Amino acid sequence: MSEQTAHLAVDRLFEAPAPHLTVEFQGGEPLLAFPMIQLLTRLIEDRAALEGKRVTFTMTTTLHHASDEILGFLRDHDFQVSTSLDGPSDVHDNNRPLPGASSYQRTRQAIERAKAVLGTERLSALTTLTRRSLQAPEPIIDEYVRLGFRSIFLRPLSPFGFAVRSARKLAYPTEEYLAFYERGLRYILELNRSGIQLEEAYAATLLRSILTPFPTTYSDLRSPVGAGFGTLVYNYDGSVYASDEGRMLHEMGNDSLRLGSVQQSYRELMSSDTMRMLAATGLAEALPGCSDCAFVPFCGPDPAGSISRSGDPVGHRANSEHCQRHIGLFNILFAHLAEARPEVLQTFTTWVHRSAPLRLAA
Amino acid sequence: MALPLHTRCEATGNLPSLPLKVLSLGEMLEGQYPLDRTLIDLRENADLVDLTALASLGVAAVLLMIDPGNAPLPSLYAVRNPAVIAPGDVIRVRDNGQINVLFRRAANANAVFTTERCNSRCLMCSQPPREIDDTWRVREILDLLPLIDRDLQFLGFTGGEPTLLGSGLCEILSAASTDLPSTRFHVLTNGRTFQDSDYAAQFGNVSGRVTWGVPLYADVAALHDYVVQAPGAFAETIDGIYNLGELGHRIEIRCVVHAQTLPRLQKLGEFIYRNMPFVSHVALMGLEPMGFAKGNRDLLWVDPADYKEIVQDTAERLQQSGMNVSLYNMPLCTLDRWAWPLARQSISDWKNNYAPECEACEVRGSCAGFFQSTDATWRSRNLSPIRPTEVAV
Ligand code: SF4
Ligand code: SF4
C-alpha cells in the first residue's frame, strides 16, 4: 500500500457514520509491511481522537515475523491479535509445509513470545480445517487447551482464494465437516464439564443470536448482509471491496463485489452499483428459501458465495454450501438446546454472556 | 428502629399551613432556607434564646419542650413522641396538632407521597387507593421541595399513581430537578399513562434524573391484568415502557413475588431480557403484608422457603445476561448464600423491623429484615439466625 492510498483509506474510514470502528489488518502477512501498519495506526489514532470515535485494532498474522519491538507496538496500541494454529505438529505442518523447517515449531515459539508480551487476553488463534484435520477433532482441540487458549473456532475451509486452487487436495464435503464439528463440539462440552474452560467460537456466535435479543456482530451472518453494510475492505492497490471475499473474487477475475477506489468519497462508494446490488439481495428474510426457513432469525445471506457458485448474488439454497453448513450447525445446536442437559446449557450461557452464573462465580 | 412519620403536639399562635423546615439555631444562621418557612428547634436550648428577637427576624415558629406562655411567635410544644422530629426534617402541622414528617434527614430513604388515586387495584397493594381529589398535594410538594436538604442523594415519589396528576407530575419533577440539582429521583408508576407518547414526551427535561419504577407481574397480559385488577393494563404498561425507553429514560422493572406471579416468574425474567434489555434495573420483591395484601392472603401467600429456588434462578439468569438485578424485602436466611450479593436492605427505616430470632443473627446488619407489618404469620418457616461460624465460609 502506498502512503497516498493509506491516507485516502483513512479518510474513507472516518467518513463512515459508525461511532465505533474496528480496523483489521490482514494480508498476505501484514507484518511484512510493518512500517505501513505503524503509519496507519498513527493516522487512525490521531484522527479518532480528533473526531471522538472509538477504534479497535485487530490483526491476523502468522507472528513469524513478530520481533519484540513489533509485539511491543501491538501491545501499546491495544491490538487484538489472531494467529494461525491448525493443531498439533503433524496437522499444522501438513497444512503449512515450510521447506527445511517446521512451521508448527515456529508458530509455537511465536505464540510463546507473543503471549509473554501481549498477555493471553489479546491473543487468539484460528484453525484452518483441511481434509487432513477432519480425521479427528480431539488432537486439535487438545492442542488449543495445551497452549492455554480459551477459545477455538472450528470453521470450515473458506471456498475462496488459496483454498480453491488447492481444493482437490484440501477440500471436503459439508457433511464431513458437520460430522467433524458435531464430534468436536461434544468433546469441547465434555472438557467444559470437567472444568476446562474452552469456548467454541462458532457455537458461541450462533447461540448469541439464538439466546439473546441482540443482533450478531459476526459479519457472515448478518441480515442485512454484513458485506458493505458492516465491513469494507481497502486493498493495498486502492481498490475498495464489500468484503474479503470480494477481494478474493477479484483475484478470480470477478469484480462484482468491488465498490470502487479509495479516491472516491465514502458516499460515492456506498451508492455504487455494487452496494445497490447488495441492498437488493442482502436481506435473508426476503430471499427465496431463506424467507421460509425456521433459522432465518439467526442466519444471514451469502452473496459472495452465491456469486462464486452461480454467478448471481441470490443463488439457490439447494446447492449453497453456506446454507447446508448453517442448517447443519443449527440442527446440532438446537438438538443440544432441546436435550437441555443442565451442564450443557450452563456452558452455552457462559459462552453467550461471557460470564459464569452467580452461584458458580461466588 | 422503626420511627413513625407522625406524632401530635400542642400549638399556640398562628402557624402557617405550609411545610416547615426544622432547623437548629446554628443552621438557621447559615441562611440556606427562607426564615418564614423555618421552625427553630429550641427543645434543648430555649433559655439561651430571645424569642422576641427570633420573631423580629421573621422566623415562622419555634419548637419547645413546654408551653412558653405568651410567646411572641407561633410555638409547638409537648411533642408526644419527641424523636419523630429532628433538625433538618420538614414537617406539616395540621390545625388539630397532628404532625406529619414529609422529609427526614436521618432516614435511609425519603419518599414524597403524590396522590391517593390510582387506576389499578393490585391484589397486593400495600397502600389502597382512594378516589378523592387530592390535587392540593401538588402545591404542597412544590412548597416542600425547596426545604429538602440540597445534598440529598436520592428521593422517591410514590402514590397512588403519580401520573394521574397529569402535568402536575411534570411540574413537580421539573421543580425537584431545579431545587435539588444533584439528587437522583425515583418515581413508582404503573406506567399505563405513558402509553400516551405525548404525555411521556412532557418529561424530556428530567430524562436522566429520574428512574421510573414500573411493576410488571407476568409475561402474558391475562395474568398481569388479573394481578393489577385492570383489563388492558398490560398492553398499556408495555407501551408506556417503550415510550419512556425511546426517550432515553431510566426504567426499573419491579415484580412482587407471590402465589399469582410465581408460576410464570422465570418466563417473566426471560420476557424482560428479550423484550426490554434496555431497562436499567430489575427488582424481585417480597410481599409487604399491608392494605389489600392482608385481605388477599389466601390468594398470595407463599412461604419464601418455597419460592426461593424460582426467585434465585430468575435473578441469576437475568444477572448472567448482563442485567442489573436486586432482591428486595427478602431476609438473608431465606436465600442461598450465593444469592446474598443480590439482596438489598430495601425497606425504609420507618417501617423496618426484625424478628426476635434476629437478635442472635450475625448478618442482621446487612439483612433487609421485615416490614413492621410482617407479623409471625407472614414470616418464613426458614427464618433462623445465621451463626458466626457459618459466616466465615
Ligand atoms: S439456513 Fe439456509 S435457508 Fe435458512 S436462512 Fe440460512 S441460508 Fe437461508
Ligand atoms: S435471622 Fe433475621 S437478620 Fe438474620 S438473616 Fe434472618 S431475617 Fe435477617
CSV table of N, CA and C in Angstrom, one decimal, chain B residues 154-215:
chain,number,residue,atom,x,y,z
B,154,PHE,N,-30.9,10.9,47.1
B,154,PHE,CA,-31.9,10.1,46.5
B,154,PHE,C,-33.3,10.4,47.0
B,155,LEU,N,-34.3,10.7,46.1
B,155,LEU,CA,-35.6,11.0,46.6
B,155,LEU,C,-36.7,10.2,45.8
B,156,GLY,N,-37.6,9.5,46.5
B,156,GLY,CA,-38.6,8.8,45.8
B,156,GLY,C,-39.9,9.5,45.7
B,157,PHE,N,-40.7,9.2,44.8
B,157,PHE,CA,-42.1,9.7,44.7
B,157,PHE,C,-43.0,8.5,44.6
B,158,THR,N,-44.0,8.4,45.4
B,158,THR,CA,-44.9,7.3,45.4
B,158,THR,C,-46.4,7.7,45.3
B,159,GLY,N,-47.3,6.8,45.4
B,159,GLY,CA,-48.7,7.1,45.5
B,159,GLY,C,-49.4,5.8,46.0
B,160,GLY,N,-50.5,5.6,45.5
B,160,GLY,CA,-51.3,6.0,44.4
B,160,GLY,C,-50.4,6.0,43.1
B,161,GLU,N,-51.0,6.5,42.0
B,161,GLU,CA,-50.4,6.5,40.7
B,161,GLU,C,-50.0,8.0,40.4
B,162,PRO,N,-48.8,8.3,40.5
B,162,PRO,CA,-48.4,9.7,40.4
B,162,PRO,C,-48.8,10.4,39.0
B,163,THR,N,-48.8,9.5,38.0
B,163,THR,CA,-49.1,10.1,36.7
B,163,THR,C,-50.6,10.6,36.6
B,164,LEU,N,-51.4,10.2,37.5
B,164,LEU,CA,-52.8,10.7,37.5
B,164,LEU,C,-52.8,12.2,37.8
B,165,LEU,N,-51.7,12.8,38.3
B,165,LEU,CA,-51.6,14.2,38.5
B,165,LEU,C,-51.4,14.9,37.2
B,166,GLY,N,-51.3,14.1,36.1
B,166,GLY,CA,-51.1,14.7,34.8
B,166,GLY,C,-49.9,15.6,34.7
B,167,SER,N,-50.1,16.8,34.2
B,167,SER,CA,-49.0,17.7,34.1
B,167,SER,C,-48.5,18.2,35.4
B,168,GLY,N,-49.3,17.9,36.5
B,168,GLY,CA,-48.8,18.3,37.8
B,168,GLY,C,-47.5,17.5,38.2
B,169,LEU,N,-47.5,16.2,37.7
B,169,LEU,CA,-46.3,15.5,38.0
B,169,LEU,C,-45.0,16.0,37.3
B,170,CYS,N,-45.3,16.5,36.1
B,170,CYS,CA,-44.3,17.2,35.3
B,170,CYS,C,-43.7,18.4,36.1
B,171,GLU,N,-44.6,19.2,36.6
B,171,GLU,CA,-44.3,20.4,37.3
B,171,GLU,C,-43.5,20.0,38.5
B,172,ILE,N,-43.9,18.9,39.2
B,172,ILE,CA,-43.2,18.5,40.4
B,172,ILE,C,-41.8,18.1,40.1
B,173,LEU,N,-41.6,17.3,39.1
B,173,LEU,CA,-40.3,16.8,38.8
B,173,LEU,C,-39.4,17.9,38.2
B,174,SER,N,-39.9,18.8,37.4
B,174,SER,CA,-39.1,19.9,37.0
B,174,SER,C,-38.6,20.7,38.1
B,175,ALA,N,-39.6,21.0,39.1
B,175,ALA,CA,-39.2,21.8,40.2
B,175,ALA,C,-38.1,21.1,41.0
B,176,ALA,N,-38.3,19.8,41.2
B,176,ALA,CA,-37.4,19.0,42.0
B,176,ALA,C,-36.0,19.0,41.4
B,177,SER,N,-35.9,18.9,40.1
B,177,SER,CA,-34.6,18.9,39.5
B,177,SER,C,-33.9,20.3,39.6
B,178,THR,N,-34.7,21.3,39.7
B,178,THR,CA,-34.1,22.6,39.9
B,178,THR,C,-33.7,22.8,41.4
B,179,ASP,N,-34.7,22.5,42.3
B,179,ASP,CA,-34.4,22.7,43.7
B,179,ASP,C,-33.3,21.8,44.3
B,180,LEU,N,-33.2,20.6,43.7
B,180,LEU,CA,-32.3,19.6,44.2
B,180,LEU,C,-31.4,19.2,43.1
B,181,PRO,N,-30.4,20.0,42.7
B,181,PRO,CA,-29.7,19.8,41.5
B,181,PRO,C,-28.9,18.5,41.4
B,182,SER,N,-28.5,17.9,42.5
B,182,SER,CA,-27.7,16.7,42.4
B,182,SER,C,-28.4,15.4,42.9
B,183,THR,N,-29.7,15.6,43.2
B,183,THR,CA,-30.4,14.4,43.7
B,183,THR,C,-30.9,13.5,42.5
B,184,ARG,N,-30.9,12.2,42.8
B,184,ARG,CA,-31.5,11.3,41.8
B,184,ARG,C,-32.9,11.0,42.2
B,185,PHE,N,-33.8,10.9,41.3
B,185,PHE,CA,-35.2,10.7,41.7
B,185,PHE,C,-35.7,9.3,41.2
B,186,HIS,N,-36.7,8.8,42.0
B,186,HIS,CA,-37.3,7.5,41.6
B,186,HIS,C,-38.8,7.7,41.7
B,187,VAL,N,-39.5,7.4,40.7
B,187,VAL,CA,-40.9,7.5,40.7
B,187,VAL,C,-41.6,6.1,40.5
B,188,LEU,N,-42.4,5.8,41.4
B,188,LEU,CA,-43.1,4.5,41.3
B,188,LEU,C,-44.4,4.7,40.5
B,189,THR,N,-44.5,4.1,39.3
B,189,THR,CA,-45.7,4.3,38.5
B,189,THR,C,-46.0,3.0,37.8
B,190,ASN,N,-47.3,2.8,37.5
B,190,ASN,CA,-47.7,1.6,36.8
B,190,ASN,C,-47.4,1.8,35.3
B,191,GLY,N,-47.0,3.0,34.9
B,191,GLY,CA,-46.6,3.2,33.5
B,191,GLY,C,-47.7,3.3,32.5
B,192,ARG,N,-48.9,3.1,32.9
B,192,ARG,CA,-50.0,3.0,32.0
B,192,ARG,C,-50.2,4.3,31.2
B,193,THR,N,-50.1,5.4,32.0
B,193,THR,CA,-50.4,6.7,31.4
B,193,THR,C,-49.4,7.0,30.3
B,194,PHE,N,-48.2,6.4,30.3
B,194,PHE,CA,-47.2,6.7,29.3
B,194,PHE,C,-47.4,6.0,28.0
B,195,GLN,N,-48.5,5.2,27.9
B,195,GLN,CA,-48.9,4.7,26.6
B,195,GLN,C,-49.2,5.9,25.7
B,196,ASP,N,-49.5,7.0,26.3
B,196,ASP,CA,-49.7,8.2,25.5
B,196,ASP,C,-48.3,8.9,25.3
B,197,SER,N,-47.8,8.8,24.1
B,197,SER,CA,-46.4,9.2,23.9
B,197,SER,C,-46.3,10.7,24.0
B,198,ASP,N,-47.3,11.5,23.8
B,198,ASP,CA,-47.3,12.9,24.1
B,198,ASP,C,-47.1,13.2,25.5
B,199,TYR,N,-47.8,12.4,26.4
B,199,TYR,CA,-47.6,12.6,27.8
B,199,TYR,C,-46.1,12.3,28.2
B,200,ALA,N,-45.6,11.1,27.7
B,200,ALA,CA,-44.3,10.8,28.0
B,200,ALA,C,-43.3,11.9,27.6
B,201,ALA,N,-43.6,12.5,26.4
B,201,ALA,CA,-42.7,13.5,25.9
B,201,ALA,C,-42.5,14.7,26.8
B,202,GLN,N,-43.6,14.9,27.6
B,202,GLN,CA,-43.5,16.1,28.5
B,202,GLN,C,-42.4,16.0,29.5
B,203,PHE,N,-41.9,14.8,29.7
B,203,PHE,CA,-40.9,14.6,30.8
B,203,PHE,C,-39.4,14.6,30.2
B,204,GLY,N,-39.3,15.1,29.0
B,204,GLY,CA,-38.0,15.1,28.4
B,204,GLY,C,-36.9,15.8,29.2
B,205,ASN,N,-37.3,16.9,29.9
B,205,ASN,CA,-36.3,17.7,30.6
B,205,ASN,C,-35.8,17.0,31.9
B,206,VAL,N,-36.5,16.0,32.3
B,206,VAL,CA,-36.0,15.3,33.5
B,206,VAL,C,-35.4,13.9,33.2
B,207,SER,N,-35.3,13.6,31.9
B,207,SER,CA,-34.7,12.3,31.5
B,207,SER,C,-33.3,12.3,32.0
B,208,GLY,N,-32.9,11.2,32.6
B,208,GLY,CA,-31.6,11.1,33.1
B,208,GLY,C,-31.5,11.3,34.6
B,209,ARG,N,-32.5,12.2,35.1
B,209,ARG,CA,-32.6,12.5,36.5
B,209,ARG,C,-33.5,11.5,37.2
B,210,VAL,N,-34.4,10.9,36.5
B,210,VAL,CA,-35.5,10.1,37.1
B,210,VAL,C,-35.3,8.7,36.7
B,211,THR,N,-35.5,7.7,37.7
B,211,THR,CA,-35.7,6.3,37.3
B,211,THR,C,-37.2,6.1,37.5
B,212,TRP,N,-37.8,5.5,36.5
B,212,TRP,CA,-39.2,5.1,36.6
B,212,TRP,C,-39.3,3.7,37.1
B,213,GLY,N,-39.9,3.4,38.3
B,213,GLY,CA,-40.0,2.1,38.8
B,213,GLY,C,-41.4,1.6,38.3
B,214,VAL,N,-41.4,0.6,37.4
B,214,VAL,CA,-42.6,0.2,36.8
B,214,VAL,C,-42.9,-1.3,37.1
B,215,PRO,N,-44.0,-1.6,37.7
B,215,PRO,CA,-44.2,-3.0,38.1
B,215,PRO,C,-44.7,-3.8,36.8
